[in-house]
C-alpha cells in the first residue's frame, strides 16, 4: 500500500472517531452539564491549580503524553517482526476505543473529584487499601519514567571524550547544539509565562513572539554551543532542573514551556505529513501482519509494545495529575484529552510511514543504515524530503532530534511533578479529612512537597545512572497495567454515581488480560534464567528485580481487579 493512502484512511477514521464517539461519550457522562466550575477556579492556588486557556493546556497535555512514546512504540513493534497492518489496526482501535476513552475518562473523573489523582478516585470509590496499592505501583512506574527519560535527555546532551579525556568536538557538536537550544528554550518559556500571566500580554501576540523566539534560539544554538559536559554531569543538571520545575508554580515554567514545545511537535507532525506526501513511500518494505518466520506472539506482545500510540497508563496520571488542575471549562476536556490522544495516533501512523522508508533505505545503503528509534524516525523523514529537495537532510535531521529531545524533557518534568503528588498522597488519608496542612509528625515531613521531590529525583537519577535498562523490560507491561487500573477506577466511579460505564468494561478486561499474560511470560523467562535453564544468560540483580517486581505487579493487578469488580457488581445488585 502507498503510505499516503494509509495516512489518509487512518486520519479519516480518527476524525470520525473524535466527532461521533467523542460526542457519544460526552452525552453518556454528562460532560458540561450544569456549567459547573472546574477545580482550576474553585481551588485556585497559583501553584498547581491555575486555569489555563485551552490552546495552552492542549500544548501542555499533548507535549506531556506524547514524548517519545508514539515514535519508539511502532518502531519497536516493527523491529519485533510485527507488520504495518497489525500495528495500524491496533493504533486505530486502541486510540478510539481504548486510549481516548481512558484519557478522557481520567480527566473528567478527576475534574469531578476536585482535581484529585486516580489514586484518590480509587480511595473514594473503592477503598484506602486499593489506593495505597495503586500509589505504590504508580510511583514505581514514574521512577522508571524519570530514570529513562533523564538518561535519554542526558545522552542527547552529553559530549564525547577522547581516550586522553579531551572533548571530541567534531563528535560532540550535534549534542552540544541540542543542549544549548534546550537551555535557551527554558529561558524563553519563563519569559513567555511572565508576559502572559503577569503582564497580561494577549495570547496571540505572545504566541507569535514565542514562535519567533524558538526560531531565533535554534539559529543561536546551532552556531553557538560552548557547553561540553559528560553524561554524568548532565544527569545531575537534569535532576536539578526537574527538582525545581516540579515545585514551581505551573504558570512560570510548566504551562508556557509545554505550550511552546507543542509548536515543535506540531511542526514535526507537519513536516512528517509533507515528507509522506512528497515521497509517498510504499509500505511493501514491511510485512503486513507478521514477518515470515517470526516467533514473537502478537498477543500479548504487540499490545504492550505499542503503548502511547494506542493506550498508555501514563496518560491517566497526566490527565488527573496536572491537566485536571488547569482545565478552564469542562467542555475543554474532549478536545484536550480525547483529541490529544487521537492526534498522538496520527503521529504513530506517521512513524509507520517513516519506518517503511527507513527499512527501504537501509536495504539500499547497508553501510549507512539508520539505527535506533531517533535515527529511524528522524533519518527516515529527513531522507524523504532530501530526495526531493537535495541538501536539506542535515538541517531537518538536527531539528527532528531536537524535537525528540524536547519532548523527552517535557515528559520528564511532568512525570517528576506527578511522582511528587503520588508520594505526598500516599501518607495522607483524604477520607478522614487529612490534608498536608493539618497532618503532624512524620506524615508532615513525608508529605512535604520538597521532601517528596528530593526523594523522587534522587531515586530516578541514581537508577538512570546505574542500569535502569536492566528492569526497563517491565515498563511496557507496567504502563499498560496502569492503563487497565485507570479504566477500572473511572468505571467504578461511574457505576457509583449511576452513569453508563459499559465503554470501559471491555477495554479494562482486555488490558488486564494482556498485562497479566505479559507479566507471567516475562516472570517465567526470568525464573528460567535464575534456574539455569537458559544456558547463554547469567542471572544478575536485574534478573532478580524483574522476577520480584513482575510477581508483585501480577498480585497487585489481581487484587485491584477483584476489588474493583466487586464494587461495580455490588452497586448493580443494589440498583
Coordinates of C-alpha atoms in Angstrom, one line a residue:
X1 CA 0.0 0.0 0.0
X2 CA 1.1 3.6 -0.7
X3 CA 1.9 5.4 2.6
X4 CA -0.2 8.5 1.5
X5 CA -3.3 6.3 1.1
X6 CA -2.6 4.7 4.5
X7 CA -2.3 8.1 6.2
X8 CA -5.5 9.5 4.6
X9 CA -7.5 6.4 5.6
X10 CA -6.2 6.5 9.2
X11 CA -6.8 10.2 9.7
X12 CA -10.3 9.9 8.3
X13 CA -11.1 7.1 10.7
X14 CA -9.7 9.0 13.7
X15 CA -11.6 12.2 12.8
X16 CA -14.8 10.2 12.6
X17 CA -14.0 8.6 16.0
X18 CA -13.4 12.1 17.5
X19 CA -16.7 13.5 16.2
X20 CA -19.1 10.6 16.7
X21 CA -17.7 8.5 19.5
X22 CA -16.4 11.6 21.4
X23 CA -19.9 13.1 21.2
X24 CA -21.4 9.8 22.5
X25 CA -19.0 9.8 25.5
X26 CA -19.9 13.4 26.4
X27 CA -23.6 12.6 26.3
X28 CA -23.3 9.4 28.4
X29 CA -21.1 11.0 31.1
X30 CA -22.8 14.4 31.2
X31 CA -19.8 16.5 30.3
X32 CA -20.5 20.2 30.7
X33 CA -23.9 19.6 32.3
X34 CA -24.8 22.3 34.9
X35 CA -21.9 24.6 33.8
X36 CA -20.0 23.5 36.9
X37 CA -16.8 25.4 37.8
X38 CA -13.7 23.4 37.4
X39 CA -11.1 22.9 40.3
X40 CA -8.8 25.3 38.5
X41 CA -11.2 28.0 39.6
X42 CA -12.7 26.7 42.8
X43 CA -9.3 25.6 44.2
X44 CA -7.0 28.1 42.5
X45 CA -3.8 28.4 44.5
X46 CA -1.4 30.0 41.9
X47 CA 0.9 26.9 42.1
X48 CA -0.8 23.7 40.9
X49 CA -4.4 24.9 40.4
X50 CA -4.2 27.5 37.7
X51 CA -6.9 27.9 35.0
X52 CA -5.3 27.8 31.5
X53 CA -6.6 28.8 28.1
X54 CA -7.5 25.8 26.0
X55 CA -4.6 26.1 23.5
X56 CA -2.1 26.5 26.3
X57 CA -3.4 23.5 28.2
X58 CA -3.6 21.5 25.0
X59 CA 0.1 22.3 24.5
X60 CA 1.0 21.0 28.0
X61 CA -1.2 17.9 27.8
X62 CA -0.2 16.8 24.3
X63 CA 3.5 17.5 25.0
X64 CA 3.4 15.5 28.2
X65 CA 1.6 12.5 26.9
X66 CA 3.4 12.3 23.6
X67 CA 7.0 12.4 24.5
X68 CA 8.9 9.7 22.6
X69 CA 6.2 7.0 23.1
X70 CA 4.3 7.2 19.8
X71 CA 7.6 7.1 17.9
X72 CA 9.5 4.3 19.8
X73 CA 6.5 2.1 20.2
X74 CA 5.7 1.5 16.5
X75 CA 9.5 1.3 15.7
X76 CA 10.0 -1.4 18.4
X77 CA 6.9 -3.3 17.2
X78 CA 8.2 -3.4 13.6
X79 CA 11.6 -4.5 14.9
X80 CA 10.0 -7.4 16.7
X81 CA 8.6 -8.6 13.4
X82 CA 5.0 -7.3 13.5
X83 CA 3.6 -5.9 10.3
X84 CA 2.4 -2.4 9.5
X85 CA -1.2 -3.6 9.1
X86 CA -1.3 -5.2 12.6
X87 CA 0.3 -2.0 14.1
X88 CA -2.1 0.4 12.3
X89 CA -5.1 -1.6 13.3
X90 CA -4.2 -1.6 16.9
X91 CA -3.4 2.1 16.8
X92 CA -6.8 2.9 15.3
X93 CA -8.9 0.6 17.5
X94 CA -6.8 1.3 20.6
X95 CA -6.8 5.0 20.1
X96 CA -10.5 5.5 19.5
X97 CA -12.0 2.9 21.9
X98 CA -9.2 2.3 24.5
X99 CA -6.8 5.2 24.8
X100 CA -9.1 8.0 24.0
X101 CA -11.7 6.7 26.5
X102 CA -9.0 6.2 29.1
X103 CA -7.5 9.7 28.8
X104 CA -10.9 11.5 28.5
X105 CA -12.4 9.5 31.4
X106 CA -9.5 10.0 33.7
X107 CA -9.5 13.8 33.1
X108 CA -13.3 14.1 33.6
X109 CA -13.3 11.9 36.7
X110 CA -10.5 13.9 38.2
X111 CA -12.3 17.2 37.5
X112 CA -15.4 15.9 39.2
X113 CA -13.3 14.9 42.2
X114 CA -11.7 18.3 42.8
X115 CA -8.7 17.7 40.6
X116 CA -7.7 14.7 42.6
X117 CA -5.5 11.9 41.1
X118 CA -6.6 8.5 40.0
X119 CA -5.3 7.2 43.4
X120 CA -7.7 9.4 45.3
X121 CA -10.5 8.4 43.0
X122 CA -9.8 4.8 43.8
X123 CA -9.7 5.6 47.5
X124 CA -13.1 7.4 47.4
X125 CA -14.8 4.8 45.2
X126 CA -13.1 1.5 46.2
X127 CA -11.0 1.6 49.4
X128 CA -8.0 3.1 51.0
X129 CA -6.1 -0.1 50.7
X130 CA -6.7 -0.1 46.9
X131 CA -5.5 3.5 46.8
X132 CA -2.2 2.7 48.6
X133 CA -1.5 -0.3 46.3
X134 CA -2.2 1.8 43.3
X135 CA 0.0 4.7 44.5
X136 CA 2.9 2.3 45.2
X137 CA 2.7 0.9 41.8
X138 CA 2.2 4.3 40.1
X139 CA 5.1 5.8 42.0
X140 CA 7.5 2.9 41.0
X141 CA 6.4 3.3 37.4
X142 CA 7.0 7.0 37.4
X143 CA 10.5 6.5 38.9
X144 CA 11.2 4.3 35.9
X145 CA 10.0 7.1 33.6
X146 CA 12.2 9.6 35.4
X147 CA 15.2 7.3 35.1
X148 CA 14.7 6.5 31.5
X149 CA 13.9 10.0 30.2
X150 CA 16.6 11.6 32.3
X151 CA 19.1 9.1 30.7
X152 CA 17.7 9.8 27.2
X153 CA 18.0 13.6 27.7
X154 CA 21.5 13.4 29.2
X155 CA 22.7 11.2 26.3
X156 CA 21.4 13.6 23.7
X157 CA 23.2 16.5 25.5
X158 CA 26.5 14.7 26.5
X159 CA 29.8 15.3 24.8
X160 CA 32.1 12.6 23.6
X161 CA 35.6 12.4 25.1
X162 CA 38.8 11.0 23.6
X163 CA 41.0 8.4 25.4
X164 CA 43.1 11.3 26.8
X165 CA 40.0 12.9 28.4
X166 CA 39.7 15.8 25.9
X167 CA 36.4 16.8 24.3
X168 CA 36.0 15.3 20.8
X169 CA 34.4 18.5 19.4
X170 CA 33.5 17.0 16.0
X171 CA 31.7 14.1 17.5
X172 CA 30.0 16.3 20.2
X173 CA 28.8 19.2 18.1
X174 CA 25.2 17.9 17.4
X175 CA 24.7 17.1 21.1
X176 CA 26.1 20.4 22.2
X177 CA 23.7 22.2 19.8
X178 CA 20.7 20.3 21.2
X179 CA 21.8 21.1 24.7
X180 CA 22.2 24.8 24.0
X181 CA 18.9 25.2 22.3
X182 CA 17.2 23.3 25.2
X183 CA 18.7 25.6 27.8
X184 CA 17.6 28.7 25.8
X185 CA 14.2 27.2 25.4
X186 CA 13.7 27.1 29.2
X187 CA 14.6 30.8 29.3
X188 CA 12.1 31.9 26.7
X189 CA 9.4 29.8 28.4
X190 CA 9.9 31.6 31.7
X191 CA 9.7 35.0 29.8
X192 CA 6.6 33.8 28.0
X193 CA 4.8 32.8 31.2
X194 CA 5.7 36.1 32.9
X195 CA 4.4 38.2 30.0
X196 CA 1.1 36.2 29.6
X197 CA 0.2 35.7 33.3
X198 CA 1.7 38.7 35.0
X199 CA 1.7 41.4 32.3
X200 CA -1.5 40.2 30.5
X201 CA 0.0 40.2 27.1
X202 CA -2.6 38.9 24.6
X203 CA -2.1 35.2 23.8
X204 CA -1.9 35.7 20.1
X205 CA 0.8 38.3 20.3
X206 CA 2.8 36.3 22.9
X207 CA 2.5 33.2 20.7
X208 CA 3.9 34.9 17.6
X209 CA 6.7 36.3 19.7
X210 CA 7.3 32.8 21.2
X211 CA 7.5 31.1 17.8
X212 CA 9.9 33.8 16.5
X213 CA 12.0 33.2 19.7
X214 CA 12.1 29.5 19.0
X215 CA 13.4 30.1 15.5
X216 CA 16.0 32.5 16.9
X217 CA 17.3 30.2 19.7
X218 CA 17.6 27.3 17.2
X219 CA 19.8 29.5 15.0
X220 CA 21.8 30.6 18.0
X221 CA 22.2 27.1 19.4
X222 CA 23.3 25.7 16.1
X223 CA 26.0 28.4 15.7
X224 CA 27.0 28.9 19.4
X225 CA 27.3 25.9 21.7
X226 CA 30.1 26.3 24.2
X227 CA 28.7 23.7 26.7
X228 CA 30.5 20.3 26.5
X229 CA 29.8 18.2 29.6
X230 CA 29.8 14.4 30.4
X231 CA 26.8 12.3 30.6
X232 CA 27.0 12.0 34.4
X233 CA 27.3 15.8 34.7
X234 CA 24.2 16.3 32.6
X235 CA 22.3 13.7 34.6
X236 CA 22.8 15.8 37.8
X237 CA 21.9 19.0 35.9
X238 CA 18.7 17.4 34.6
X239 CA 18.0 16.2 38.1
X240 CA 18.4 19.8 39.5
X241 CA 16.2 21.2 36.7
X242 CA 13.3 18.7 37.3
X243 CA 13.5 19.2 41.1
X244 CA 13.0 22.9 40.6
X245 CA 10.4 22.5 37.8
X246 CA 8.2 20.1 39.8
X247 CA 7.7 22.6 42.7
X248 CA 7.5 25.9 40.9
X249 CA 4.0 27.4 40.1
X250 CA 2.8 25.9 36.8
X251 CA 2.4 29.3 35.1
X252 CA 6.1 30.1 35.4
X253 CA 7.5 27.1 33.6
X254 CA 5.2 24.0 33.1
X255 CA 2.4 25.7 31.1
X256 CA 4.5 28.0 28.9
X257 CA 7.3 25.5 28.2
X258 CA 4.8 22.8 27.2
X259 CA 2.7 25.2 25.2
X260 CA 5.8 26.4 23.2
X261 CA 7.1 22.9 23.0
X262 CA 3.8 21.8 21.3
X263 CA 4.7 24.0 18.4
X264 CA 7.8 22.0 17.8
X265 CA 5.6 18.8 17.9
X266 CA 3.1 20.3 15.6
X267 CA 5.9 21.3 13.3
X268 CA 7.3 17.8 13.4
X269 CA 3.9 16.3 12.6
X270 CA 3.5 18.8 9.7
X271 CA 7.0 18.0 8.4
X272 CA 6.2 14.3 8.6
X273 CA 3.0 14.8 6.6
X274 CA 4.9 16.8 4.0
X275 CA 7.5 14.1 3.8
X276 CA 5.0 11.4 3.3
X277 CA 3.2 13.3 0.6
X278 CA 6.3 14.4 -1.4
X279 CA 7.9 10.9 -1.2
X280 CA 4.9 8.7 -0.7
X281 CA 6.9 5.6 0.1
X282 CA 5.4 2.1 -0.3
X283 CA 4.7 0.1 2.8
X284 CA 5.9 -3.0 1.0
X285 CA 9.3 -3.0 2.7
X286 CA 7.4 -4.0 5.8
X287 CA 5.3 -7.2 6.4
X288 CA 1.6 -6.8 6.6
X289 CA 0.8 -8.7 9.7
X290 CA 4.0 -10.5 10.9
X291 CA 7.4 -11.1 9.4
X292 CA 7.9 -14.6 7.9
X293 CA 9.4 -16.9 10.5
X294 CA 8.6 -14.5 13.3
X295 CA 8.2 -16.4 16.6
X296 CA 7.2 -13.4 18.8
X297 CA 3.5 -13.8 19.6
X298 CA 1.2 -10.9 18.6
X299 CA -0.7 -11.5 21.8
X300 CA 0.2 -10.1 24.2
X301 CA 3.5 -8.5 23.0
X302 CA 2.1 -6.1 20.3
X303 CA -0.3 -4.6 22.8
X304 CA 2.4 -3.8 25.4
X305 CA 4.9 -2.6 22.8
X306 CA 2.7 0.0 21.1
X307 CA 1.5 1.9 24.2
X308 CA 1.4 5.7 23.8
X309 CA 0.2 5.4 20.2
X310 CA -2.9 3.4 21.3
X311 CA -3.3 3.4 25.1
X312 CA -0.9 4.3 27.9
X313 CA -1.4 4.3 31.6
X314 CA 1.0 7.3 32.0
X315 CA -1.7 9.4 30.3
X316 CA -4.2 8.9 33.1
X317 CA -1.6 10.2 35.6
X318 CA -1.1 13.3 33.4
X319 CA -4.8 13.8 32.9
X320 CA -5.6 13.5 36.6
X321 CA -2.3 14.9 38.0
X322 CA -1.7 18.2 36.2
X323 CA -4.2 18.7 33.3
X324 CA -7.3 18.5 35.6
X325 CA -5.9 21.2 37.8
X326 CA -5.6 23.6 34.9
X327 CA -8.8 22.9 32.9
X328 CA -10.8 26.1 32.4
X329 CA -14.1 24.6 31.4
X330 CA -15.4 21.0 31.4
X331 CA -16.2 21.2 27.7
X332 CA -12.4 21.7 27.0
X333 CA -11.9 18.1 28.2
X334 CA -12.9 16.4 25.0
X335 CA -10.6 18.3 22.6
X336 CA -7.7 18.2 25.1
X337 CA -7.9 14.6 26.3
X338 CA -9.8 12.7 23.6
X339 CA -8.5 14.9 20.8
X340 CA -4.9 14.8 22.2
X341 CA -4.9 11.0 22.2
X342 CA -6.1 10.8 18.6
X343 CA -3.5 13.3 17.5
X344 CA -0.9 11.0 19.1
X345 CA -2.4 8.2 17.0
X346 CA -1.7 10.3 13.9
X347 CA 2.0 10.6 15.0
X348 CA 2.2 6.9 15.5
X349 CA 0.8 6.2 11.9
X350 CA 3.3 8.8 10.5
X351 CA 6.1 6.8 12.3
X352 CA 5.0 3.6 10.5
X353 CA 5.4 5.5 7.2
X354 CA 8.9 6.7 8.3
X355 CA 9.9 3.2 9.3
X356 CA 8.8 1.8 5.9
X357 CA 11.0 4.4 4.1
X358 CA 13.9 3.8 6.6
X359 CA 13.8 0.0 6.0
X360 CA 13.9 0.5 2.3
X361 CA 16.8 3.0 2.6
X362 CA 18.7 0.6 4.9
X363 CA 18.4 -2.2 2.4
X364 CA 19.9 0.0 -0.3
X365 CA 22.5 1.6 1.9
X366 CA 23.7 -1.0 4.4
X367 CA 26.9 0.9 5.2
X368 CA 24.9 4.0 6.2
X369 CA 22.0 2.2 7.8
X370 CA 19.7 4.2 10.1
X371 CA 19.8 2.5 13.5
X372 CA 17.9 3.4 16.7
X373 CA 14.5 5.0 17.1
X374 CA 15.8 8.6 16.7
X375 CA 17.7 7.8 13.6
X376 CA 15.0 5.7 12.0
X377 CA 12.3 8.3 12.6
X378 CA 14.3 11.5 12.0
X379 CA 16.5 10.0 9.4
X380 CA 13.6 8.4 7.5
X381 CA 11.6 11.7 7.3
X382 CA 14.7 13.8 6.6
X383 CA 15.7 11.5 3.7
X384 CA 12.2 11.6 2.3
X385 CA 12.4 15.3 1.8
X386 CA 16.1 15.3 0.9
X387 CA 15.3 13.1 -2.0
X388 CA 13.0 15.8 -3.4
X389 CA 14.9 18.8 -2.1
X390 CA 18.6 17.8 -2.0
X391 CA 20.8 19.4 0.7
X392 CA 18.1 19.6 3.4
X393 CA 19.0 16.4 5.2
X394 CA 21.4 17.8 7.8
X395 CA 19.2 20.7 9.0
X396 CA 16.0 18.6 9.0
X397 CA 17.6 15.7 11.0
X398 CA 19.0 18.1 13.6
X399 CA 15.6 19.8 14.0
X400 CA 13.9 16.4 14.4
X401 CA 16.4 15.2 17.0
X402 CA 15.9 18.5 18.9
X403 CA 12.2 18.0 18.9
X404 CA 12.6 14.4 20.1
X405 CA 14.8 15.6 23.0
X406 CA 12.4 18.5 23.9
X407 CA 9.5 16.1 24.4
X408 CA 11.5 13.7 26.5
X409 CA 12.3 16.7 28.7
X410 CA 8.7 17.7 28.8
X411 CA 7.5 14.2 29.8
X412 CA 10.4 14.1 32.3
X413 CA 9.4 17.2 34.4
X414 CA 5.7 16.3 34.2
X415 CA 6.5 12.8 35.5
X416 CA 8.5 14.2 38.3
X417 CA 5.7 16.5 39.4
X418 CA 3.2 13.6 39.2
X419 CA 5.5 11.4 41.3
X420 CA 5.7 14.1 43.8
X421 CA 1.9 14.2 44.0
X422 CA 1.8 10.4 44.4
X423 CA 4.4 10.4 47.2
X424 CA 2.5 13.1 49.1
X425 CA -0.9 11.4 48.7
X426 CA 0.4 8.1 50.0
X427 CA 0.8 9.5 53.5
X428 CA -2.5 11.4 53.6
X429 CA -5.9 9.8 54.2
X430 CA -8.3 12.1 52.5
X431 CA -11.3 10.0 53.6
X432 CA -10.6 11.2 57.2
X433 CA -10.2 14.8 56.1
X434 CA -6.4 14.8 56.3
X435 CA -4.6 17.4 54.2
X436 CA -0.9 18.5 54.2
X437 CA -1.9 21.5 56.3
X438 CA -3.4 19.5 59.2
X439 CA -1.2 16.4 59.4
X440 CA 1.6 16.3 62.0
X441 CA 4.7 14.4 62.9
X442 CA 6.3 12.1 60.4
X443 CA 3.4 12.5 58.0
X444 CA 4.0 16.2 57.9
X445 CA 7.6 15.6 56.9
X446 CA 7.0 12.9 54.3
X447 CA 4.1 14.8 52.7
X448 CA 6.2 17.9 52.3
X449 CA 6.4 18.7 48.6
X450 CA 10.2 19.5 48.8
X451 CA 10.9 16.3 50.6
X452 CA 8.8 14.3 48.2
X453 CA 10.6 15.9 45.2
X454 CA 14.1 15.4 46.6
X455 CA 13.5 11.7 47.2
X456 CA 11.9 11.2 43.8
X457 CA 14.7 12.9 41.9
X458 CA 17.5 11.1 43.8
X459 CA 15.9 7.7 43.2
X460 CA 15.2 8.5 39.5
X461 CA 18.7 9.9 38.7
X462 CA 20.6 7.2 40.6
X463 CA 18.6 4.5 38.8
X464 CA 19.1 6.2 35.4
X465 CA 22.9 6.3 36.0
X466 CA 23.2 2.7 37.3
X467 CA 21.5 0.4 34.9
X468 CA 17.8 1.2 34.7
X469 CA 17.8 -0.8 31.4
X470 CA 18.1 -4.0 33.4
X471 CA 14.5 -3.6 34.6
X472 CA 13.2 -1.5 31.8
X473 CA 11.7 -4.5 30.1
X474 CA 9.0 -4.4 32.7
X475 CA 7.9 -0.9 31.8
X476 CA 5.8 -1.8 28.8
X477 CA 3.7 -4.2 30.9
X478 CA 3.7 -1.9 33.9
X479 CA 2.5 1.0 31.9
X480 CA -0.3 -1.0 30.3
X481 CA -1.3 -2.4 33.7
X482 CA -1.6 1.2 34.8
X483 CA -4.0 1.9 31.9
X484 CA -6.1 -1.1 33.0
X485 CA -6.3 0.2 36.5
X486 CA -7.1 3.7 35.3
X487 CA -10.0 2.3 33.3
X488 CA -11.1 0.3 36.3
X489 CA -11.1 3.4 38.6
X490 CA -13.2 5.5 36.3
X491 CA -15.6 2.6 35.6
X492 CA -16.1 2.2 39.3
X493 CA -16.8 5.9 39.9
X494 CA -19.4 6.0 37.0
X495 CA -21.1 2.9 38.4
X496 CA -21.3 4.5 41.9
X497 CA -23.0 7.7 40.5
X498 CA -25.3 5.7 38.2
X499 CA -23.7 6.7 34.9
X500 CA -23.1 4.3 32.0
X501 CA -19.7 2.7 32.2
X502 CA -20.1 0.0 29.5
X503 CA -17.5 1.7 27.3
X504 CA -14.9 0.9 29.9
X505 CA -15.6 -2.8 30.7
X506 CA -14.2 -4.4 27.5
X507 CA -11.1 -2.3 27.3
X508 CA -10.4 -2.8 31.0
X509 CA -10.8 -6.6 30.8
X510 CA -8.7 -6.8 27.6
X511 CA -5.8 -4.7 29.1
X512 CA -5.9 -6.7 32.4
X513 CA -5.6 -10.0 30.4
X514 CA -2.9 -8.5 28.2
X515 CA -0.7 -7.2 31.0
X516 CA -1.1 -10.2 33.3
X517 CA -0.2 -12.5 30.5
X518 CA 2.8 -10.4 29.6
X519 CA 4.0 -10.3 33.2
X520 CA 3.6 -14.0 33.6
X521 CA 5.6 -14.7 30.4
X522 CA 8.3 -12.2 31.5
X523 CA 8.5 -13.6 35.0
X524 CA 8.8 -17.2 33.7
X525 CA 11.6 -16.1 31.5
X526 CA 13.5 -14.5 34.4
X527 CA 12.9 -17.6 36.5
X528 CA 14.3 -19.9 33.8
X529 CA 17.4 -17.7 33.7
X530 CA 17.8 -17.9 37.5
X531 CA 17.3 -21.6 37.5
X532 CA 20.0 -22.0 34.8
X533 CA 17.6 -23.3 32.2
X534 CA 18.8 -20.6 29.8
X535 CA 22.4 -21.5 29.3
X536 CA 23.5 -18.4 27.4
X537 CA 22.3 -16.0 30.1
X538 CA 23.6 -15.4 33.7
X539 CA 21.3 -14.2 36.4
X540 CA 22.2 -10.8 37.9
X541 CA 20.4 -8.2 40.1
X542 CA 18.4 -7.1 37.1
X543 CA 17.1 -10.6 36.6
X544 CA 16.0 -10.9 40.2
X545 CA 14.5 -7.4 40.1
X546 CA 12.4 -8.3 37.1
X547 CA 11.2 -11.5 38.7
X548 CA 10.3 -9.9 42.0
X549 CA 8.7 -6.8 40.6
X550 CA 6.8 -8.9 38.0
X551 CA 5.3 -11.1 40.6
X552 CA 4.3 -8.1 42.7
X553 CA 2.6 -6.5 39.8
X554 CA 0.6 -9.6 39.0
X555 CA -0.6 -9.8 42.6
X556 CA -1.4 -6.1 42.6
X557 CA -3.4 -6.3 39.3
X558 CA -5.4 -9.3 40.6
X559 CA -6.2 -7.7 44.0
X560 CA -7.3 -4.4 42.5
X561 CA -9.3 -6.0 39.7
X562 CA -11.2 -8.2 42.2
X563 CA -11.9 -5.3 44.5
X564 CA -13.0 -3.0 41.6
X565 CA -15.3 -5.7 40.1
X566 CA -16.8 -6.4 43.5
X567 CA -17.6 -2.7 43.9
X568 CA -19.1 -2.5 40.4
X569 CA -21.2 -5.6 40.8
X570 CA -22.4 -4.8 44.3
X571 CA -23.6 -1.4 43.0
X572 CA -25.5 -3.1 40.2
X573 CA -27.1 -5.6 42.6
X574 CA -28.1 -2.7 44.9
X575 CA -29.8 -1.0 42.0

